[in-house]
Coordinates of C-alpha atoms in Angstrom, one line a residue:
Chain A
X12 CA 26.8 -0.6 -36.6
X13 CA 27.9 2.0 -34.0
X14 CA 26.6 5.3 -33.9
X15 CA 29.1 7.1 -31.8
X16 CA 33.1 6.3 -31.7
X17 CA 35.4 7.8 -28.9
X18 CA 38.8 7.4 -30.4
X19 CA 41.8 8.5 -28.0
X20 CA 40.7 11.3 -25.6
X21 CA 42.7 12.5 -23.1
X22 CA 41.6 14.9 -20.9
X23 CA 43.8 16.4 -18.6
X24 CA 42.4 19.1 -15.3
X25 CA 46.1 20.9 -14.8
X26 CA 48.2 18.1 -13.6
X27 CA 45.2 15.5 -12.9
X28 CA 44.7 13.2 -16.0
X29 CA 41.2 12.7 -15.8
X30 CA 40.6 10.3 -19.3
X31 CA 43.9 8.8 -20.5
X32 CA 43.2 7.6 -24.5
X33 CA 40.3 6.0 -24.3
X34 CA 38.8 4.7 -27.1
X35 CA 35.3 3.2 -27.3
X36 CA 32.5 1.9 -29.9
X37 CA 28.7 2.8 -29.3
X38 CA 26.4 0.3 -31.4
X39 CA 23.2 1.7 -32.1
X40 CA 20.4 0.6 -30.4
X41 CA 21.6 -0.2 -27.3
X42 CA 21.6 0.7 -23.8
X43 CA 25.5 1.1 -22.9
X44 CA 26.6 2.0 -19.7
X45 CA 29.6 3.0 -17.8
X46 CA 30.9 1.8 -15.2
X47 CA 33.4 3.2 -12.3
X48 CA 34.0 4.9 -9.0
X49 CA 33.5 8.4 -8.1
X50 CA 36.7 10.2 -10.4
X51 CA 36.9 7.6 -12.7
X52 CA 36.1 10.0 -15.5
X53 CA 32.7 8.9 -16.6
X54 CA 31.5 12.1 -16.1
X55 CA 33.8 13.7 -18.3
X56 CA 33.9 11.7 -21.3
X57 CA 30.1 12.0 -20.8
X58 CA 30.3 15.9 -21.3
X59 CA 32.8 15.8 -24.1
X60 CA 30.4 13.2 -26.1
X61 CA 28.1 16.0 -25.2
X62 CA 29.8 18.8 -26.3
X63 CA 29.4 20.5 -22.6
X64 CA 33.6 19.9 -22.2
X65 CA 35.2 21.0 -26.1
X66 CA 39.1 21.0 -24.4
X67 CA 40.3 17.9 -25.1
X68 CA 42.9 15.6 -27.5
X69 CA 41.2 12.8 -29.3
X70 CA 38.3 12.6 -31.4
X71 CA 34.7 12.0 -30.8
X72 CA 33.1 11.0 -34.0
X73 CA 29.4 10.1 -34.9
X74 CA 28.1 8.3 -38.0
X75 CA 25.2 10.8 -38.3
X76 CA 27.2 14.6 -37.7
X77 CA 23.5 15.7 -37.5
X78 CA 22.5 13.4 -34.5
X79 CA 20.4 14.5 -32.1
X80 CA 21.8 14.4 -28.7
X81 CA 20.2 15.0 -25.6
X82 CA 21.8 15.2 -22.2
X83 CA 20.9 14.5 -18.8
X84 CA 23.4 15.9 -16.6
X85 CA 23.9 14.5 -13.1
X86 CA 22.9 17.5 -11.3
X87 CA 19.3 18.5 -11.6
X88 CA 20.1 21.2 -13.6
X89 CA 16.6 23.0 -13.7
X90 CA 15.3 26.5 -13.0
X91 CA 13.2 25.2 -9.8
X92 CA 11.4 28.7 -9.1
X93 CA 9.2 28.1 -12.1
X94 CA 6.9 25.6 -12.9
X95 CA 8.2 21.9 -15.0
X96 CA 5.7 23.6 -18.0
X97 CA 8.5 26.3 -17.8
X98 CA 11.3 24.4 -17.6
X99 CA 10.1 22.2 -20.4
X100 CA 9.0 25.2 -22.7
X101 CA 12.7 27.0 -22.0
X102 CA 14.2 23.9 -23.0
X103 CA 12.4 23.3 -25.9
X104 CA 13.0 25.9 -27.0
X105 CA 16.7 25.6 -26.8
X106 CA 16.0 22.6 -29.0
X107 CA 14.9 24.4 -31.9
X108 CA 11.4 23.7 -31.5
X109 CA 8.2 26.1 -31.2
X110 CA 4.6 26.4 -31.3
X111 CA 2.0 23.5 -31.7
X112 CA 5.4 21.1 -32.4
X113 CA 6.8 22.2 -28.9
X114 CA 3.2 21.8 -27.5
X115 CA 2.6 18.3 -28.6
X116 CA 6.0 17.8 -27.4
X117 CA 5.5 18.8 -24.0
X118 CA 2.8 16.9 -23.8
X119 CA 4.3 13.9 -24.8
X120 CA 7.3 13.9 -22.6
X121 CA 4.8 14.7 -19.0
X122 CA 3.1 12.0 -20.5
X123 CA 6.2 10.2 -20.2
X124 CA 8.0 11.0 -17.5
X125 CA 4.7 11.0 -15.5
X126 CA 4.4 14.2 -14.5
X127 CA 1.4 15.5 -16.5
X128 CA -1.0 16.3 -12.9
X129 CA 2.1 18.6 -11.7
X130 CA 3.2 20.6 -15.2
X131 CA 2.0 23.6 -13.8
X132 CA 3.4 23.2 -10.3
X133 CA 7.0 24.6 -9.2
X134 CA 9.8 22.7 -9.2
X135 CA 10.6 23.5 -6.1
X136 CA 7.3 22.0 -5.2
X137 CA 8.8 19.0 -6.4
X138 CA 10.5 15.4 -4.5
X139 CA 13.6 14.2 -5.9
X140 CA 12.1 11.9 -7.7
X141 CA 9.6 13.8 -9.8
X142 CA 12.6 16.3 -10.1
X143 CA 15.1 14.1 -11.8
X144 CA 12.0 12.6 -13.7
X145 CA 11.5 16.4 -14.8
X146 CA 15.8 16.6 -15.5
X147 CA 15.0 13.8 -17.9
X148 CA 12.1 15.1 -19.7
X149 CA 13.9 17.7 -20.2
X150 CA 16.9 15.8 -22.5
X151 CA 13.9 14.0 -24.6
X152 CA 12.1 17.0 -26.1
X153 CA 13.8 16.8 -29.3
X154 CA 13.4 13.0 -29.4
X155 CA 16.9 12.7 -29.6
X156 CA 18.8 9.6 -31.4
X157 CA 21.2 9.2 -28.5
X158 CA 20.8 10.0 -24.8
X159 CA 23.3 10.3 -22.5
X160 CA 22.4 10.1 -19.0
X161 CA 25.1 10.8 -16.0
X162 CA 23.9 8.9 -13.3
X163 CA 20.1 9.9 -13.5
X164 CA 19.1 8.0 -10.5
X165 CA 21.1 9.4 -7.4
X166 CA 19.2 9.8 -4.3
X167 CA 15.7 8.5 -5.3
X168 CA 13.4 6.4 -4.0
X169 CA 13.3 2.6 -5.7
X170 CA 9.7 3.3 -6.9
X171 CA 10.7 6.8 -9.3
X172 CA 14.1 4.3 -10.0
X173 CA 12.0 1.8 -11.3
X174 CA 9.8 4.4 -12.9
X175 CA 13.0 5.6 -15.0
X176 CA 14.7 2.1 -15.8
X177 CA 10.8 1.4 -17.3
X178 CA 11.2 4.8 -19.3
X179 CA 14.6 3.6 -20.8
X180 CA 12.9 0.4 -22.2
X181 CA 10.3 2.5 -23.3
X182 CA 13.3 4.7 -25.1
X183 CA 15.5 1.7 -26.2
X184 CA 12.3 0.2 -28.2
X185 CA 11.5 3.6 -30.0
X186 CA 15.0 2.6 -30.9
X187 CA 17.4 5.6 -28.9
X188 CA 21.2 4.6 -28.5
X189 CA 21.6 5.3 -24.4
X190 CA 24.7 5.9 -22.5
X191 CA 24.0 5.4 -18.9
X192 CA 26.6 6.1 -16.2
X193 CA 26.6 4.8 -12.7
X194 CA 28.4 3.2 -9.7
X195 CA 25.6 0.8 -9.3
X196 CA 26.6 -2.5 -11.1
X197 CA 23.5 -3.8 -10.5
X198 CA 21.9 -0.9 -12.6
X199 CA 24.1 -1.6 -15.2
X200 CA 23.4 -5.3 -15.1
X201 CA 19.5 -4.7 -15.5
X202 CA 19.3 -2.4 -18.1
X203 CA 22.4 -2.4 -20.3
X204 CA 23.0 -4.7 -23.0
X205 CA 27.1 -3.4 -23.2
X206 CA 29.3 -1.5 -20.5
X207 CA 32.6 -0.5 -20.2
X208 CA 34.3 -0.1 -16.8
X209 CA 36.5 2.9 -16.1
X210 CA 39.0 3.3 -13.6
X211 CA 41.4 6.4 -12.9
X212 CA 40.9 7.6 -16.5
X213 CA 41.1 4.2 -18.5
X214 CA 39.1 1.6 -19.4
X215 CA 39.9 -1.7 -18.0
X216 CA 37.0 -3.6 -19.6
X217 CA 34.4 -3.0 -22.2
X218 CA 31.8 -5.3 -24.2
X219 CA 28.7 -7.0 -24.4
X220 CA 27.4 -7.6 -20.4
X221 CA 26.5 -11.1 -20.7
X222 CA 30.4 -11.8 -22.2
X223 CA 32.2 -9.8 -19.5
X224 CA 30.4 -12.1 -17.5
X225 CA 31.5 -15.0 -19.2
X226 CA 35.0 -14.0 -19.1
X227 CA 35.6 -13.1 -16.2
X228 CA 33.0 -14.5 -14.1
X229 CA 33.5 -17.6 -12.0
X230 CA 30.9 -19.2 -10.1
X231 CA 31.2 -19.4 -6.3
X232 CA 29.4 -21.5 -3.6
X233 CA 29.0 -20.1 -0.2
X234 CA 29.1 -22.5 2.4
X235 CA 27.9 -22.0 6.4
X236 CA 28.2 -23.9 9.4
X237 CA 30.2 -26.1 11.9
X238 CA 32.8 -28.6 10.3
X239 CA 31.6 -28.2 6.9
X240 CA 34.7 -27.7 5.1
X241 CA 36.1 -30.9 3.6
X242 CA 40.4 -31.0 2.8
X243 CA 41.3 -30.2 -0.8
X244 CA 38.6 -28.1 -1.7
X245 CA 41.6 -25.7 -2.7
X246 CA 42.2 -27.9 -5.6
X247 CA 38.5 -26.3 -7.3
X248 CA 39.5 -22.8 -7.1
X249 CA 40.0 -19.9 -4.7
X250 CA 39.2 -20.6 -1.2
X251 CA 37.8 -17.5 0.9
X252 CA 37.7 -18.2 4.5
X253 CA 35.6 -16.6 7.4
X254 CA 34.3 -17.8 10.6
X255 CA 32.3 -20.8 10.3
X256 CA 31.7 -20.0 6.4
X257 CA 33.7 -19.8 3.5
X258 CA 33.3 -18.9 -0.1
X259 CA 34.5 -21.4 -3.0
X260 CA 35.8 -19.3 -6.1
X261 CA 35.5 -22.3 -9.0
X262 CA 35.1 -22.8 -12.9
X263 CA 33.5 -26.5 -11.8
X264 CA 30.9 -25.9 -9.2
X265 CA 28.8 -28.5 -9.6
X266 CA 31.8 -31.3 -8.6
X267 CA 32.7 -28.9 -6.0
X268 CA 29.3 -29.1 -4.8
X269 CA 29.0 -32.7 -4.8
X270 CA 32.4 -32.9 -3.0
X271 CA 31.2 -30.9 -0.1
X272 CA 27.9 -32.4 -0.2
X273 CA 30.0 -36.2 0.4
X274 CA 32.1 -34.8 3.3
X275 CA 28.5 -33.4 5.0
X276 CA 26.9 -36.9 4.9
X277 CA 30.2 -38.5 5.7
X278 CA 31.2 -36.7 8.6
X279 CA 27.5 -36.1 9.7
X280 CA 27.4 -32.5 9.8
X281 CA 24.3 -30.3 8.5
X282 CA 25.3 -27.0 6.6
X283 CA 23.3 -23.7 7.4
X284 CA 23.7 -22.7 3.9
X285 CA 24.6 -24.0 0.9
X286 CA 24.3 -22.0 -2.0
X287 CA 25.6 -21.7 -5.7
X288 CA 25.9 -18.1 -6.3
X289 CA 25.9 -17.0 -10.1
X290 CA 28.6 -14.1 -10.6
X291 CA 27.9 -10.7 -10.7
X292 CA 29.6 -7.5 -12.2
X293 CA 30.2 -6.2 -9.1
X294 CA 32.8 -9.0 -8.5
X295 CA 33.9 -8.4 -11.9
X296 CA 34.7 -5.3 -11.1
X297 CA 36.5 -4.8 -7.9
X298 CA 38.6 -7.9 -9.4
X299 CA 39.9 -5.6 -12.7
X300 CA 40.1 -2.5 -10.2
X301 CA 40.3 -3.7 -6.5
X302 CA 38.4 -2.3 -4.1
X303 CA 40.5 0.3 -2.5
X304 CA 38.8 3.8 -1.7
X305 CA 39.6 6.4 -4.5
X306 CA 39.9 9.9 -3.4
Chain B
X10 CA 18.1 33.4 -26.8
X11 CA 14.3 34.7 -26.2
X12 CA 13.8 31.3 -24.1
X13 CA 16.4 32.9 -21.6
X14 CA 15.4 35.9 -21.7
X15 CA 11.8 35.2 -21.0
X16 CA 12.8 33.0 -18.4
X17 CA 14.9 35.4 -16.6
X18 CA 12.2 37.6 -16.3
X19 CA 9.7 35.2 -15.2
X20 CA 12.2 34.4 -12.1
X21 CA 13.1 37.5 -11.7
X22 CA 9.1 39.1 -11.8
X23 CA 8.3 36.1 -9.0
X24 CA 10.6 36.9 -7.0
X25 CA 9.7 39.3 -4.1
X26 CA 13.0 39.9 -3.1
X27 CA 14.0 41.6 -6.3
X28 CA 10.8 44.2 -6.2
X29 CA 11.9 45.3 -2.5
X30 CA 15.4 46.1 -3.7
X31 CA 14.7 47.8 -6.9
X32 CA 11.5 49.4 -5.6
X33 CA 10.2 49.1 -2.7
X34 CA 13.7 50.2 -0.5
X35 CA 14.3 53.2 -2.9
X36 CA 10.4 54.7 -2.2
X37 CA 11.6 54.3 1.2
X38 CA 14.8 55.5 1.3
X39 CA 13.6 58.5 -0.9
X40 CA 10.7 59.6 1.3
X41 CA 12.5 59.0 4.6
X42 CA 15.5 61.1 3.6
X43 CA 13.3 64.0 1.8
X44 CA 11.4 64.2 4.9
X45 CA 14.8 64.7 7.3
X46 CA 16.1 67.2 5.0
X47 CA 13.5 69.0 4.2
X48 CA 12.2 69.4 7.9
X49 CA 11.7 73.3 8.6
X50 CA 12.6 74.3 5.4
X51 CA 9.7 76.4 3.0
X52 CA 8.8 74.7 -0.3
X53 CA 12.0 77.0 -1.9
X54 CA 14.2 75.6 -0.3
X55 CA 13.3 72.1 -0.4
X56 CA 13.0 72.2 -3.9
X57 CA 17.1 72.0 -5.1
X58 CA 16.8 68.9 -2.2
X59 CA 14.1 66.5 -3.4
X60 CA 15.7 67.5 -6.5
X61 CA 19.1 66.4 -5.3
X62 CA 17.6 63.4 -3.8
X63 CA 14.8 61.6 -6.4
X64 CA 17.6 60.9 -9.2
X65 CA 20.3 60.2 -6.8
X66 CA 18.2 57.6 -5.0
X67 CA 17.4 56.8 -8.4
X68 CA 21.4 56.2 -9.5
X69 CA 22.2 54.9 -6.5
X70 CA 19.8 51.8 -6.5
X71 CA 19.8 50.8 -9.6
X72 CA 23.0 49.6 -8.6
X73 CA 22.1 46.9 -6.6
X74 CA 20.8 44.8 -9.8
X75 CA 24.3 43.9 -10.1
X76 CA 23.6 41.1 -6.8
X77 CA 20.6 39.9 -8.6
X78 CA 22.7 40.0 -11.9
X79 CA 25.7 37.9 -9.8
X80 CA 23.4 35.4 -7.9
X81 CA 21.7 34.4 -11.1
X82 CA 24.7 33.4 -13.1
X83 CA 26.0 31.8 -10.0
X84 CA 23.0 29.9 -9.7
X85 CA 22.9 28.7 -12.7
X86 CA 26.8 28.0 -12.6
X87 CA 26.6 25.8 -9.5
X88 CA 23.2 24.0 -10.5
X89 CA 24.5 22.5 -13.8
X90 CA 22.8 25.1 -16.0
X91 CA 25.0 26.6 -17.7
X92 CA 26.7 23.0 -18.3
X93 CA 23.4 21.5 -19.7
X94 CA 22.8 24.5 -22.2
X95 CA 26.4 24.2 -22.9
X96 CA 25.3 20.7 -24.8
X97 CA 21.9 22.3 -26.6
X98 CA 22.4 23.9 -30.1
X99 CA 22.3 27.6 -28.0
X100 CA 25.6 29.1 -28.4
X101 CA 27.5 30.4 -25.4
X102 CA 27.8 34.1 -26.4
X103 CA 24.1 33.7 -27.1
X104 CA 23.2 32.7 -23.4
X105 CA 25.7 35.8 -22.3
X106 CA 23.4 38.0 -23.8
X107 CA 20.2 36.4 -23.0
X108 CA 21.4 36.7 -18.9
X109 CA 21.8 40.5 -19.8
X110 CA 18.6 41.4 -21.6
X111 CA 16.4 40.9 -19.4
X112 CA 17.9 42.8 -16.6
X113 CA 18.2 46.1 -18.7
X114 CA 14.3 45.7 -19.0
X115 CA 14.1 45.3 -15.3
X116 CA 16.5 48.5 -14.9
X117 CA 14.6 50.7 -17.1
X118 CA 11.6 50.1 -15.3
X119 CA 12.9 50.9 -12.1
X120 CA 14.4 54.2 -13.7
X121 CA 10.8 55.0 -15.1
X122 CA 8.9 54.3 -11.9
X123 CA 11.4 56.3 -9.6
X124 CA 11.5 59.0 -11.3
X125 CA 7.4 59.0 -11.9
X126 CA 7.2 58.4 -8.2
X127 CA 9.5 61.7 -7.5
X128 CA 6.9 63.6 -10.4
X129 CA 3.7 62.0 -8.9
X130 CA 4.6 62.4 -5.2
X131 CA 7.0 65.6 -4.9
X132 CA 6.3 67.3 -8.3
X133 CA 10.1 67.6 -9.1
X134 CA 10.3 69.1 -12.7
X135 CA 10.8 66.8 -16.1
X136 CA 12.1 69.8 -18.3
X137 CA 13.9 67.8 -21.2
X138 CA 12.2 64.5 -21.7
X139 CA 13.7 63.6 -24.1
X140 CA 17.1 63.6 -22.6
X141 CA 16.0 61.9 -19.7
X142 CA 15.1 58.9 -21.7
X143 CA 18.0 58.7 -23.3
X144 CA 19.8 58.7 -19.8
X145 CA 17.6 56.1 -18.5
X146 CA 18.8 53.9 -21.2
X147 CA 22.2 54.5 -20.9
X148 CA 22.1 54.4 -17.3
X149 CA 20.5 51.4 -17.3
X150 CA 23.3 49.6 -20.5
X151 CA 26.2 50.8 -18.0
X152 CA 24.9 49.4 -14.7
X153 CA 24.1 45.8 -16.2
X154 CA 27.4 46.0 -18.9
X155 CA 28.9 46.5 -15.3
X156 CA 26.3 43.7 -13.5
X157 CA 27.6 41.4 -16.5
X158 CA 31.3 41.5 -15.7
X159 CA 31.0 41.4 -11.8
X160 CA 28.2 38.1 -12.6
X161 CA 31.0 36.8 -14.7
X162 CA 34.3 37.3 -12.7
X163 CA 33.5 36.9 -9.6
X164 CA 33.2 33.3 -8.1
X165 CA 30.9 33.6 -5.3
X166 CA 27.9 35.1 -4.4
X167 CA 28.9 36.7 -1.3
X168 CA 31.7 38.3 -3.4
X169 CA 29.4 39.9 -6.0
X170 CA 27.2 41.2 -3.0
X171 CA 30.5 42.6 -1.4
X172 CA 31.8 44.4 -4.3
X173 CA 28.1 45.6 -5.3
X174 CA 28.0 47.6 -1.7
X175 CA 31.1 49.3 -2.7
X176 CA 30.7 50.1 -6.4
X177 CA 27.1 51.4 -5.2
X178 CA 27.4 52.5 -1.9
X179 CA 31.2 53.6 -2.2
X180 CA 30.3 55.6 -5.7
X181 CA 27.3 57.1 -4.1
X182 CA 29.5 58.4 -1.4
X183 CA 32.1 60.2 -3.5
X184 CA 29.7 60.6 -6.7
X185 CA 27.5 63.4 -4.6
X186 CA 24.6 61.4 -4.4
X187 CA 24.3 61.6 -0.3
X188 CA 25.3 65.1 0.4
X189 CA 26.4 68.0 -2.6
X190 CA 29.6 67.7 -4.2
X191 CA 29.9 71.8 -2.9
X192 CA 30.1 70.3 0.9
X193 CA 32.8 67.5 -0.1
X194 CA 36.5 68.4 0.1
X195 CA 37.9 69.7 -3.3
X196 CA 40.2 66.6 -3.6
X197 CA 36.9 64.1 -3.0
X198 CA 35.4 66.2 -5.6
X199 CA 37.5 65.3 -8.1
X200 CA 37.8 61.8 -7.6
X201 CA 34.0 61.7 -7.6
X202 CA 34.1 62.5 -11.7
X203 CA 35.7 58.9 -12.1
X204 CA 32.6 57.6 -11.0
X205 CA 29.5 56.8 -13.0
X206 CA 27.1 57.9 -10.6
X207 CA 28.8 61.3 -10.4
X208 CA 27.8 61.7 -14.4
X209 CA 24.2 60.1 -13.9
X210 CA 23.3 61.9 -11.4
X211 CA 24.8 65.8 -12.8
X212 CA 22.5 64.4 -16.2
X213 CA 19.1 63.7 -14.5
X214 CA 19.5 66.5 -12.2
X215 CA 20.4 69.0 -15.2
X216 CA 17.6 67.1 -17.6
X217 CA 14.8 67.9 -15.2
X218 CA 15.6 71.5 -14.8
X219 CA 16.0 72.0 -18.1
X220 CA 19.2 73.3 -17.8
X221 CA 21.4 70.3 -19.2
X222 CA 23.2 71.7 -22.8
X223 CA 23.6 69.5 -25.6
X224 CA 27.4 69.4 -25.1
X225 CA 27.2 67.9 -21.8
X226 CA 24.2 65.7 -22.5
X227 CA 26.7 64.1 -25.2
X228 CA 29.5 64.0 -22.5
X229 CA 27.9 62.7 -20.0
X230 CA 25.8 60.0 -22.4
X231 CA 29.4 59.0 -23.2
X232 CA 30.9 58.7 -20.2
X233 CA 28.3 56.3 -18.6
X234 CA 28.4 54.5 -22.4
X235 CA 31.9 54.4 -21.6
X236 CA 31.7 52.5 -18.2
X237 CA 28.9 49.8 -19.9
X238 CA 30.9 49.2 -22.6
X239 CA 34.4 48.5 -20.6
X240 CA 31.5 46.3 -18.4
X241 CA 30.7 44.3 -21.2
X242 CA 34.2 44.0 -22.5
X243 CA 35.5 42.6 -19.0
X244 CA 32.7 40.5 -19.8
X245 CA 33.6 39.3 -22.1
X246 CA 37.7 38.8 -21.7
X247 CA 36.6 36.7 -18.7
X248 CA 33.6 34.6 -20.1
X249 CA 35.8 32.0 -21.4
X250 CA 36.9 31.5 -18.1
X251 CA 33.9 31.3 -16.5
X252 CA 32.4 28.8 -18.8
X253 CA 35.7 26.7 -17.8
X254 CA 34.8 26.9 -14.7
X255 CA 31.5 25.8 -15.5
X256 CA 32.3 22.7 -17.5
X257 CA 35.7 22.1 -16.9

């Protein structure tokens, strides 16, 4: 059952069109993320499921009007001349909540986020990592039923990354819906179980990972080395050539394989590589949208 | 809305910055200039100066809140603050006020400490006490209603510190707080009654020598009430606008 539905918003910036009706189904329960280049609008359908952007046509509608939501914008939008305690308290606070609740709280999410040594430390104080552990902390004071995080990993180093894709297990098992935006697929492909790609204001592909990745996914085997390229190989799939390599595109790889493999011992020749590469949303991706620069 | 407001102050009481303008400049300001003017005169005829100068030091800095007013809601605007509260149960009008509170708290203490200094140090008179804390409050609604709206419309920081230095330098010029209205050409003279520091300063000045009727307390309470309120009302036209901004 899905706990959130986006059903036709458009959202238009003067003459830009910045979501163009989209319409989307959150299941409960799971991690879903979204997907696009910079201006794709992830950002801002992320604010209107928030409630940050209210100027918009369409319809966001969630099965429980009392859920709670938290938000983790993509800035780090803290007060960094006071201490995370602070910032933790003031948010709180916003929340609803007070007294031993909000202390217990508070408590709970340093715990969390890992930051329970440095409560009473400045912000400022702070690396980037510890500071957009602290801009998550503060979305989960409420223990909110959905979470929406805008790209909560920008510029950090791969230990506080994996620190935070371990904290939104941690969330998904307590049993928080997530919506997780980012321009790294390969986020997405560890730790969302649905995605849905944007690209100038639509979406081009939504669904469950692991079927996006059936359906449009095609296994390729990259080849290296002198004379390794046997005639007719275009007769598997798409052929990508480059020098002294090339890059077999193919729904039957393993008869490719074999094919290539023949022509080797036949003619003699020893490959540098030879490799069956399993496809990746990345691929995916730039295939729906292409891989020109957006502005 | 006590979250922001007790936050507010918390930046506001750590940051060293803030203490120099609102205190530790005007102590200086007021001691330097007394001493100039007051060179070579007898203690008759320094009186009517330090009492010229303590409340129009005091009117003229309080002004300068309006940066600290501007580079907070900035701040907050360009760090995803505003955004992020935007999505918590707090409504916007709610987080208006709780930017303003805490500032009229801050003003009102650097009314009271300014003028205690001008008691303590050069024993200028406090004749109608009463009156003057009325004025203090006033004075201090109509410089952060008019802190409010410049925070609001402006969409820089190095605008709001521009227009600040006019509004309080430029107002100090032509309100009489620099040199008497008497020595000013007549035309300057009345110009300086459009501006709020013109009123604040006649009221203090009048409230401390006991001299300040009822009638023109009330006029000059309204006027400055006048100038916060048309503060808070720009505020609010252009609040909607400034929240756009925000959030798109």
């Amino acid at each position: 059952m899905e706990v959130l539905k986006v059903d036709q918003i458009t959202k238009k910036y003067e003459k830009k069109t910045a979501l163009a009706n989209i319409s989307l189904e959150i299941p409960a329960g799971v991690c879903f993320g979204l997907v696009g280049p910079n201006g794709a609008g992830k950002s801002t359908l992320l604010k209107i499921i928030a409630s940050v952007i209210r100027n918009f046509q369409g319809k966001i509608r969630l099965t429980n009007p009392r859920m709670k939501i938290g938000y983790v914008p993509q800035e780090i939008a803290l007060e960094e001349t006071v201490t995370a305690q602070d910032n933790l308290v003031f948010f709180g606070k916003l929340y609803g909540l007070s007294g031993k609740a909000l202390t217990l709280r508070i408590e709970e999410v340093l715990e969390e986020i890992g930051l329970t040594e440095r409560a009473k430390d400045k912000v400022t104080t702070f690396s980037g990592g510890m500071k957009r552990r602290l801009n998550i902390g503060c979305a989960l004071l409420h223990q909110p039923d959905l979470i929406i995080m805008d790209e909560p990993t920008v510029g950090i180093d791969p230990q506080s990354r994996r620190y935070i894709f371990q904290m939104i297990e941690r969330l998904k098992q307590k049993g928080a819906t997530i919506i997780y935006a980012s321009h790294y697929m390969e986020e997405i492909e560890r730790i969302c179980d649905e995605a849905a790609f944007l690209d100038h204001g639509k979406v081009v592909e939504n669904g469950r990972i692991s079927m996006i990745l059936e359906k449009h996914g095609k296994p390729s085997i990259f080849v290296s080395g002198n004379d390794c390229m046997p005639s007719g190989l275009e007769s598997f799939g798409m052929l990508q050539e480059k020098a002294e390599s090339y890059l077999l595109i193919t729904r039957d790889p393993l008869q490719a394989m074999e094919y290539i493999v023949e022509y080797c011992k036949r003619s003699g020749s020893h490959p540098e590589r030879l490799e069956l590469a399993k496809p990746r949303l990345e691929d995916i991706f730039f295939s729906l949208t292409g891989s020109q620069l957006r502005e | 809305m006590n979250a922001i407001i007790k936050l507010e102050l918390k930046k506001n009481i750590q940051d060293r910055g803030m203490i120099f303008w609102t205190l530790v400049l005007p102590i200086l300001f007021t001691v330097l200039f007394i001493s100039v003017f007051t060179s070579g005169l007898n203690e008759a005829e320094s009186q009517p100066v330090i009492l010229s100068i303590v409340p129009g030091y005091t009117v003229m800095f309080v002004f300068f809140i309006m940066i600290t007013m501007t580079e907070s809601m900035i701040k907050d605007q360009n760090n995803g603050l505003v955004a992020r509260i935007a999505s918590t149960p707090l409504s916007s009008y709610l987080y208006l006020l709780g930017k303003w509170v805490p500032y009229m708290y801050i003003v009102f203490i650097q009314i009271v400490i300014l003028l205690l200094f001008g008691k303590v140090v050069y024993n200028v008179p406090i004749e109608q006490l009463f009156y003057i804390i009325v004025l203090a409050f006033i004075l201090t609604f109509m410089v952060t209603g008019l802190g409010l709206a410049l925070a609001i419309l402006v969409k820089t920081t190095n605008m709001g510190i521009a227009l600040t230095q006019v509004l309080a330098l430029g107002g100090a010029l032509i309100g009489g707080l620099w040199m008497p209205l008497e020595m000013m050409p007549e035309l300057l003279q009345t110009i300086s009654r459009f501006t709020p520091q013109y009123w604040g300063h006649q009221g203090f000045r009048e409230a401390m020598t006991g001299t300040l009727a009822m009638g023109d307390f009330f006029k000059i309470s309204s006027v400055l009430l006048g100038f916060g309120i048309l503060g808070f009302i720009l505020a609010l036209i252009g609040y909607p606008n400034f929240l756009k901004r925000t959030t798109g």
